[in-house]
Coordinates of C-alpha atoms in Angstrom, one line a residue:
M5 CA -121.8 114.0 -37.6
D6 CA -122.6 116.5 -39.9
Y7 CA -118.2 118.1 -39.2
I8 CA -117.2 114.3 -40.8
K9 CA -118.1 115.1 -45.0
E10 CA -116.0 112.1 -45.4
L11 CA -114.8 108.3 -43.6
D12 CA -113.4 106.1 -46.0
I13 CA -111.0 103.1 -45.4
R14 CA -108.4 102.6 -48.8
L15 CA -106.8 99.4 -48.9
D16 CA -103.3 99.3 -50.9
K17 CA -104.9 96.2 -53.2
E18 CA -108.2 94.4 -53.0
H19 CA -107.2 91.1 -52.7
Y20 CA -104.8 89.1 -50.5
Y21 CA -103.0 86.2 -49.6
A22 CA -102.3 84.3 -46.6
G23 CA -98.9 85.3 -44.8
E24 CA -98.8 88.8 -46.0
V25 CA -99.3 92.3 -45.1
L26 CA -102.4 94.0 -44.9
S27 CA -101.7 98.0 -45.3
G28 CA -103.9 100.7 -46.3
R29 CA -105.0 104.5 -44.5
V30 CA -108.4 105.8 -43.3
I31 CA -109.1 109.2 -44.8
M32 CA -110.7 111.4 -42.9
H33 CA -112.0 114.8 -43.9
T34 CA -113.2 117.4 -41.4
T35 CA -114.8 120.9 -41.5
E36 CA -114.6 121.2 -37.6
N37 CA -111.9 120.9 -35.0
F38 CA -113.7 118.5 -32.7
K39 CA -112.2 115.9 -29.4
L40 CA -111.6 112.5 -31.0
K41 CA -110.3 110.0 -28.4
S42 CA -109.4 107.5 -30.5
I43 CA -109.5 106.1 -33.8
R44 CA -109.9 101.6 -33.2
L45 CA -109.8 99.0 -36.2
L46 CA -110.8 95.1 -37.0
L47 CA -109.7 92.8 -39.3
R48 CA -111.9 90.3 -38.9
G49 CA -112.0 87.1 -41.3
K50 CA -115.8 85.4 -40.7
A51 CA -118.0 82.4 -42.1
H52 CA -121.8 82.7 -41.4
V53 CA -124.7 79.6 -42.7
E54 CA -127.7 80.8 -42.7
W55 CA -131.2 79.2 -43.9
K56 CA -134.5 77.9 -42.7
V57 CA -135.6 74.6 -42.3
F58 CA -139.1 72.9 -41.7
V59 CA -139.3 71.4 -37.9
S60 CA -142.4 69.8 -37.2
G61 CA -144.1 72.2 -39.1
D62 CA -143.0 74.9 -38.1
K63 CA -140.4 77.4 -40.4
R64 CA -137.4 77.9 -38.3
T65 CA -133.5 79.3 -39.2
V66 CA -130.9 77.9 -38.5
K67 CA -127.2 79.1 -38.2
D68 CA -124.1 79.3 -36.9
D69 CA -120.5 81.5 -37.5
Q70 CA -116.4 80.4 -37.5
V71 CA -114.4 83.3 -37.3
Y72 CA -110.7 82.7 -39.6
I73 CA -109.3 86.5 -38.1
D74 CA -110.1 88.7 -35.3
E75 CA -107.2 91.5 -34.6
R76 CA -108.3 94.7 -33.3
A77 CA -105.6 97.8 -33.7
V78 CA -105.7 102.0 -32.7
I79 CA -104.0 104.0 -35.3
W80 CA -105.2 106.9 -33.7
G81 CA -105.3 107.9 -30.0
E82 CA -105.5 105.7 -26.1
R83 CA -106.7 102.2 -26.0
A84 CA -109.3 101.2 -24.2
G85 CA -108.8 101.4 -20.2
E86 CA -106.2 103.8 -20.5
G87 CA -105.9 107.2 -19.7
L88 CA -108.9 107.8 -17.6
D89 CA -107.5 111.6 -16.3
V90 CA -106.0 112.5 -19.7
T91 CA -107.7 115.3 -21.0
V92 CA -109.8 114.0 -24.5
P93 CA -107.0 115.9 -28.0
V94 CA -108.8 117.5 -30.1
L95 CA -108.8 116.7 -34.1
V96 CA -108.2 119.9 -36.1
R97 CA -110.3 120.8 -38.9
G98 CA -108.9 119.1 -42.5
Q99 CA -108.0 116.2 -44.7
H100 CA -106.8 113.6 -42.3
Q101 CA -104.9 110.0 -43.3
F102 CA -103.9 107.6 -40.7
P103 CA -102.0 104.6 -42.3
F104 CA -102.6 100.8 -40.7
R105 CA -100.9 97.8 -41.0
F106 CA -102.2 94.2 -40.1
N107 CA -100.5 90.4 -40.4
I108 CA -102.6 88.0 -42.1
P109 CA -102.5 84.9 -40.3
E110 CA -99.6 82.1 -41.5
T111 CA -102.4 79.6 -42.2
N112 CA -104.5 78.0 -44.3
L113 CA -107.3 80.3 -45.1
P114 CA -110.4 79.9 -47.4
C115 CA -111.4 81.9 -49.8
S116 CA -114.3 84.5 -49.9
F117 CA -117.2 82.7 -51.1
E118 CA -121.2 84.9 -51.0
S119 CA -124.2 82.7 -51.7
R120 CA -128.1 83.1 -50.4
A121 CA -127.2 79.9 -47.3
C122 CA -123.1 80.9 -46.5
Y123 CA -121.2 83.4 -47.0
I124 CA -117.0 83.8 -46.0
R125 CA -116.2 87.6 -45.4
Y126 CA -112.9 89.4 -44.7
F127 CA -113.1 93.0 -44.1
V128 CA -111.1 96.1 -42.3
K129 CA -113.9 98.2 -39.9
V130 CA -113.1 101.6 -38.3
T131 CA -115.1 102.7 -35.3
I132 CA -114.2 106.7 -34.7
D133 CA -114.7 107.4 -30.8
I134 CA -116.0 110.9 -29.9
P135 CA -116.6 111.8 -26.3
Y136 CA -120.5 112.2 -25.6
A137 CA -122.0 110.5 -29.2
S138 CA -122.7 107.7 -31.0
P139 CA -119.3 106.3 -32.8
P140 CA -119.3 106.5 -36.8
Q141 CA -117.9 103.1 -38.1
G142 CA -116.7 102.8 -41.9
I143 CA -116.5 98.7 -43.0
K144 CA -114.0 97.8 -46.0
Y145 CA -114.5 94.5 -47.6
F146 CA -111.7 92.4 -49.5
T147 CA -110.5 89.4 -51.1
I148 CA -108.5 86.6 -49.9
I149 CA -107.3 84.2 -52.2
G150 CA -107.3 80.9 -50.3
P151 CA -106.8 78.5 -49.8
H152 CA -103.7 77.3 -50.6
I153 CA -103.6 74.6 -53.6
D154 CA -101.0 73.9 -55.9
C155 CA -101.2 72.5 -59.0
M156 CA -97.5 71.3 -59.1
D157 CA -97.9 69.3 -56.5
E158 CA -97.1 65.3 -57.2
Q159 CA -100.4 64.2 -55.9
Y160 CA -102.3 66.4 -58.5
L161 CA -100.0 65.8 -61.5
K162 CA -100.8 61.6 -61.8
P163 CA -102.6 61.4 -64.9
V164 CA -105.9 59.3 -64.1
S165 CA -107.7 56.7 -65.8
G166 CA -111.1 54.5 -66.0
Q167 CA -113.4 52.3 -68.1
D168 CA -116.8 51.8 -68.4
K169 CA -118.7 48.7 -70.6
K170 CA -122.2 47.9 -71.7
V171 CA -123.0 44.9 -73.1
K172 CA -126.5 44.2 -73.9
C173 CA -128.7 41.0 -74.5
C174 CA -131.8 40.0 -75.7
L175 CA -132.4 36.3 -74.6
C176 CA -129.0 33.7 -75.3
C177 CA -127.5 36.3 -78.3
A178 CA -125.0 38.5 -76.0
K179 CA -124.5 42.2 -78.5
G180 CA -121.5 43.6 -79.2
P181 CA -120.1 45.7 -76.4
V182 CA -120.3 49.7 -76.2
T183 CA -116.9 50.6 -74.4
L184 CA -115.9 54.1 -73.4
S185 CA -112.5 54.6 -71.7
C186 CA -111.4 58.3 -70.8
S187 CA -108.0 59.3 -69.3
L188 CA -106.4 62.6 -67.8
D189 CA -103.0 64.6 -67.1
R190 CA -103.7 65.5 -63.6
T191 CA -106.2 66.6 -61.5
A192 CA -105.8 69.6 -60.4
F193 CA -106.3 72.9 -62.4
C194 CA -106.4 77.1 -62.1
C195 CA -109.4 78.6 -63.5
G196 CA -108.8 80.1 -67.0
E197 CA -106.2 76.7 -67.2
T198 CA -107.7 74.2 -70.1
L199 CA -108.5 70.7 -69.3
K200 CA -107.8 68.0 -71.7
L201 CA -110.1 65.5 -71.7
K202 CA -108.6 62.1 -73.8
S203 CA -111.5 59.0 -74.5
I204 CA -112.0 56.2 -77.0
I205 CA -115.0 55.6 -78.1
D206 CA -115.5 51.7 -79.1
N207 CA -119.4 51.3 -80.2
Q208 CA -119.9 47.9 -81.1
G209 CA -123.4 47.8 -80.2
E210 CA -126.7 48.8 -81.9
E211 CA -126.9 52.6 -81.1
A212 CA -125.2 55.5 -82.7
V213 CA -124.1 57.4 -79.6
K214 CA -122.2 60.4 -78.2
L215 CA -119.8 61.9 -76.2
K216 CA -121.0 63.9 -73.4
V217 CA -118.6 65.6 -70.8
R218 CA -119.7 67.8 -67.7
L219 CA -118.3 70.0 -65.2
L220 CA -120.5 69.7 -62.0
Q221 CA -119.9 71.5 -58.6
Y222 CA -120.6 70.4 -55.4
C223 CA -121.4 72.8 -52.3
E224 CA -122.5 71.5 -48.7
F225 CA -123.0 73.7 -45.4
F226 CA -123.6 71.9 -42.4
V227 CA -124.8 73.6 -39.0
E228 CA -123.7 72.1 -35.3
R229 CA -127.0 71.6 -34.4
G230 CA -128.1 68.5 -31.8
V231 CA -126.8 65.2 -32.5
L232 CA -126.5 65.4 -36.4
G233 CA -126.6 68.5 -37.2
V234 CA -128.2 70.2 -40.2
T235 CA -127.0 69.7 -43.8
K236 CA -127.6 71.7 -47.1
E237 CA -126.8 70.4 -50.8
V238 CA -126.4 72.3 -53.8
Q239 CA -125.1 70.9 -57.0
H240 CA -124.6 73.4 -60.5
L241 CA -123.4 72.7 -63.3
V242 CA -120.0 74.4 -64.3
L243 CA -119.8 73.8 -67.9
E244 CA -120.9 70.9 -70.5
Y245 CA -119.6 69.5 -74.0
K246 CA -121.3 67.1 -76.5
G247 CA -118.3 64.9 -79.4
E248 CA -119.8 64.1 -82.7
T249 CA -122.4 60.6 -82.8
V250 CA -120.5 57.1 -83.0
V251 CA -122.4 55.1 -85.5
P252 CA -122.4 51.0 -84.6
N253 CA -118.8 49.5 -85.4
E254 CA -117.3 52.6 -85.4
R255 CA -113.9 53.6 -83.4
Q256 CA -113.2 56.8 -82.1
D257 CA -110.2 59.1 -80.4
T258 CA -110.8 62.5 -79.1
C259 CA -109.1 64.9 -77.4
A260 CA -111.6 67.2 -75.3
N261 CA -109.6 70.5 -74.2
L262 CA -112.2 72.1 -72.0
R263 CA -111.1 76.0 -70.5
I264 CA -112.0 75.9 -66.8
P265 CA -114.1 79.7 -66.3
T266 CA -113.8 81.2 -63.4
V267 CA -115.0 79.4 -60.2
P268 CA -114.7 78.9 -56.4
T269 CA -111.5 77.4 -54.9
T270 CA -111.8 73.8 -54.1
M271 CA -113.0 73.8 -49.8
M272 CA -112.2 70.7 -48.2
G273 CA -111.3 70.4 -44.6
V274 CA -110.7 73.8 -44.2
C275 CA -113.9 75.5 -43.2
R276 CA -116.2 72.7 -40.8
L277 CA -119.6 75.6 -42.1
A278 CA -118.5 74.5 -46.5
Q279 CA -117.0 72.5 -48.4
I280 CA -116.6 72.8 -52.1
Y281 CA -115.4 70.6 -54.2
Y282 CA -115.9 69.1 -58.3
T283 CA -116.3 66.0 -60.7
L284 CA -115.8 65.7 -64.1
V285 CA -118.3 63.7 -65.7
A286 CA -117.6 61.7 -68.9
C287 CA -120.5 59.5 -70.1
L288 CA -121.7 58.6 -73.6
E289 CA -125.3 59.4 -74.5
F290 CA -127.3 56.9 -76.1
D291 CA -129.7 57.7 -79.1
K292 CA -132.6 55.3 -77.8
S293 CA -131.1 54.8 -74.2
G294 CA -129.5 57.8 -72.9
D295 CA -127.0 58.0 -70.5
D296 CA -126.1 54.9 -69.5
L297 CA -122.2 54.4 -69.6
Q298 CA -120.5 56.9 -67.5
I299 CA -116.9 58.1 -65.8
N300 CA -116.3 60.2 -62.5
F301 CA -113.0 62.3 -61.7
P302 CA -112.3 64.0 -59.1
I303 CA -111.2 67.9 -60.2
T304 CA -109.1 70.2 -58.1
I305 CA -109.4 74.2 -58.4
G306 CA -105.9 75.6 -57.2
T307 CA -104.7 78.7 -56.6
V308 CA -100.6 77.7 -58.3
P309 CA -100.7 77.3 -61.8
F310 CA -98.9 74.7 -62.9
R311 CA -96.0 76.2 -64.5
I312 CA -93.5 74.5 -67.2
P313 CA -89.9 72.4 -64.9
N314 CA -86.9 74.4 -65.1
S315 CA -88.4 77.1 -67.2
N316 CA -88.4 80.8 -66.3
L317 CA -91.3 81.2 -68.1
Q318 CA -94.0 82.1 -65.7
P319 CA -97.9 82.2 -66.8
H320 CA -99.6 85.3 -66.6
I321 CA -102.4 85.8 -63.7
G322 CA -105.4 87.9 -63.2
Y323 CA -107.9 87.9 -60.7
D324 CA -112.2 87.7 -62.0
V325 CA -115.3 87.7 -60.3
A326 CA -117.1 84.0 -60.4
I327 CA -119.4 83.0 -63.2
D328 CA -123.1 83.6 -62.6
H329 CA -124.7 80.7 -62.7
V330 CA -122.2 78.6 -60.1
E331 CA -122.2 79.0 -56.4
G332 CA -120.5 81.9 -55.8
G333 CA -120.8 84.0 -58.8
T334 CA -124.8 84.0 -58.9
Y335 CA -126.0 85.4 -55.7
I336 CA -125.0 88.9 -54.3
G337 CA -125.9 90.1 -51.0
P338 CA -128.4 93.1 -51.0
E339 CA -126.1 95.3 -48.5
F340 CA -123.9 95.8 -51.4
L341 CA -125.8 96.3 -53.9
L342 CA -125.8 99.9 -54.7
G343 CA -128.7 102.2 -54.6
E344 CA -130.8 99.5 -52.3
V345 CA -131.5 100.2 -48.8
Y346 CA -130.6 96.9 -46.9
D347 CA -134.3 95.2 -45.1
G348 CA -133.2 91.9 -44.5
C349 CA -134.9 90.4 -46.9
N350 CA -133.4 88.5 -49.7
V351 CA -133.6 89.0 -53.4
S352 CA -133.5 86.8 -55.8
D353 CA -131.4 85.7 -58.1
N354 CA -131.1 87.8 -61.6
E355 CA -132.5 90.9 -59.6
H356 CA -130.7 94.0 -59.8
R357 CA -127.7 93.1 -62.7
D358 CA -127.7 96.0 -64.0
L359 CA -126.7 97.2 -60.7
A360 CA -123.0 98.0 -59.6
P361 CA -122.3 95.7 -57.2
L362 CA -120.6 97.8 -54.3
Y363 CA -117.8 94.2 -53.5
R364 CA -118.2 91.1 -55.1
P365 CA -114.7 88.4 -53.9
V366 CA -112.5 87.9 -57.1
Y367 CA -110.4 85.0 -57.9
L368 CA -107.4 83.5 -59.7
T369 CA -107.5 83.1 -63.3
V370 CA -104.5 82.4 -65.5
V371 CA -104.9 84.7 -68.3
R372 CA -101.9 82.9 -70.6
S373 CA -100.7 79.9 -69.2
S374 CA -96.9 78.3 -69.6
Q375 CA -97.4 75.8 -72.1
Q376 CA -99.0 78.8 -74.9
I377 CA -96.9 81.1 -73.6
S378 CA -93.4 78.4 -74.5
A379 CA -95.8 78.0 -78.1
K380 CA -95.6 81.6 -78.3
A381 CA -91.8 81.9 -78.3
V382 CA -91.0 78.8 -80.2
E383 CA -93.3 79.9 -83.4
R384 CA -91.4 83.6 -83.0
N385 CA -88.3 82.0 -83.1
N386 CA -88.9 79.8 -86.3
R387 CA -90.6 82.8 -87.9
R388 CA -87.0 84.7 -87.0
Q389 CA -85.5 81.9 -88.5
S390 CA -87.2 81.6 -91.8
A391 CA -86.8 85.1 -92.0
S392 CA -83.0 84.6 -91.6
A393 CA -83.2 82.2 -94.1
V394 CA -85.1 84.1 -97.0
L395 CA -82.8 86.7 -96.9
G396 CA -79.7 85.2 -97.0
G397 CA -78.3 85.2 -93.6
G398 CA -78.7 81.5 -92.4
P399 CA -80.3 80.2 -89.7
T400 CA -80.2 82.1 -86.5
P401 CA -79.7 79.8 -83.5
S402 CA -82.4 78.9 -81.0
V403 CA -82.5 81.9 -77.7
F404 CA -84.8 81.6 -75.8
T405 CA -85.2 84.6 -73.4
A406 CA -87.3 85.0 -69.9
D407 CA -89.9 86.9 -71.6
G408 CA -90.3 84.7 -75.0
G409 CA -89.4 86.6 -76.8
G410 CA -91.8 89.5 -75.6
A411 CA -94.4 87.0 -75.6
C412 CA -94.4 87.6 -71.5
S413 CA -95.2 91.1 -72.1
S414 CA -97.7 92.2 -69.5
G415 CA -99.4 94.5 -72.4
T416 CA -100.2 91.3 -74.3
N417 CA -103.2 89.8 -72.1
G418 CA -105.2 87.2 -73.6
G419 CA -108.2 88.1 -71.5
A420 CA -110.3 91.1 -71.6
G421 CA -110.8 93.1 -68.5
S422 CA -107.8 91.2 -66.6
S423 CA -105.2 93.2 -67.9
K424 CA -105.8 95.4 -64.7
G425 CA -104.5 92.3 -62.9
T426 CA -101.8 90.4 -65.1
A427 CA -98.7 92.4 -63.6
E428 CA -99.6 92.3 -60.1
G429 CA -101.0 88.8 -60.4
K430 CA -97.3 88.0 -61.1
N431 CA -95.3 89.3 -58.9
D432 CA -97.7 87.7 -56.5
L433 CA -97.3 83.6 -58.8
Q434 CA -93.3 84.9 -57.9
R435 CA -93.7 85.4 -54.3
H436 CA -96.2 82.0 -53.5
R437 CA -95.1 79.5 -55.2
K438 CA -93.0 76.8 -53.1

């Protein structure tokens, strides 16, 4: 429409949790007076899977959908089916703002997700109902942080351990064993937290060995078709760590500190079309025979980080996009590429990286954990005591404030690019923790 100069949807924030109130306003700038029947809004959350398969030599497309949210509202004018004989009102020219509010369902919603085979999107759509004209429309995507997984749940705080042993035999002579033992204090982490893998390597064999740790992402997509349906599986390497070489007849105790990068949240039993899970693989790499000993640990990526019990120190959290070599971060839909015309065809994963996408889902990331804040507070307190002792004033009492002596200030974020979401993320954490 030539007389509608601007039509936009602006939300109060870009990411929400289940149970929150989504609020915003529709902005419309008109240059002429015109008849306007109504302004309708649609809040929708939907999962969609689609890929091509070969059936009897023919290439066919399989797809399926699942709707999580379907809410509608009229923020101006009459509702459908009402006032059939009422005169259509006139909207005067100028700048207009129409506020709206939606209650996001209090259920376990899957996180926003983008990949080539599957997407989970949440959006608000506005339709301008003008008599005897095609209705202008606008759409605004936002991110849902979910599902609700608290790293402080009892099931995730139980330590796990594993052991694997190998003994090589040559005829009747058995050579010394090679043993790998690993343990984790907990099995659930948020992005940005540090995973500590303790390992003991006892090499009594004849080959040098090296510890290799990998965090793998597994994605499974489903289409309910026929009796068995169609399944697509994707696997990605999230991170990798290689330890030092352990020579024969040597024992080594190590602790690998692995910082979890930003990846999509674990989704198991939340969406019938997709599930995402992670596995930590610890193995010994032999110089001659390659990987032989292997221990697997299931890892859960949560949305509520670990907190120190009975402490006022809260972790600083932010929100960031997923890394670009896992599902959820490697693919950008063509319809979100600025300056590109969407023709329904897929683009390569590494194409158009220099363009700013119109929308990308974000995931909760811990900027500074409770342990880091507590250690910083202790360090500052020790420095104060040392300075006081040097000046002859005697030791000062150990007093820990809620902000860790200034260490919890939102202006001391440890991650560039996430500072804008830290203060807001702290409020979200306090509101949604159990």
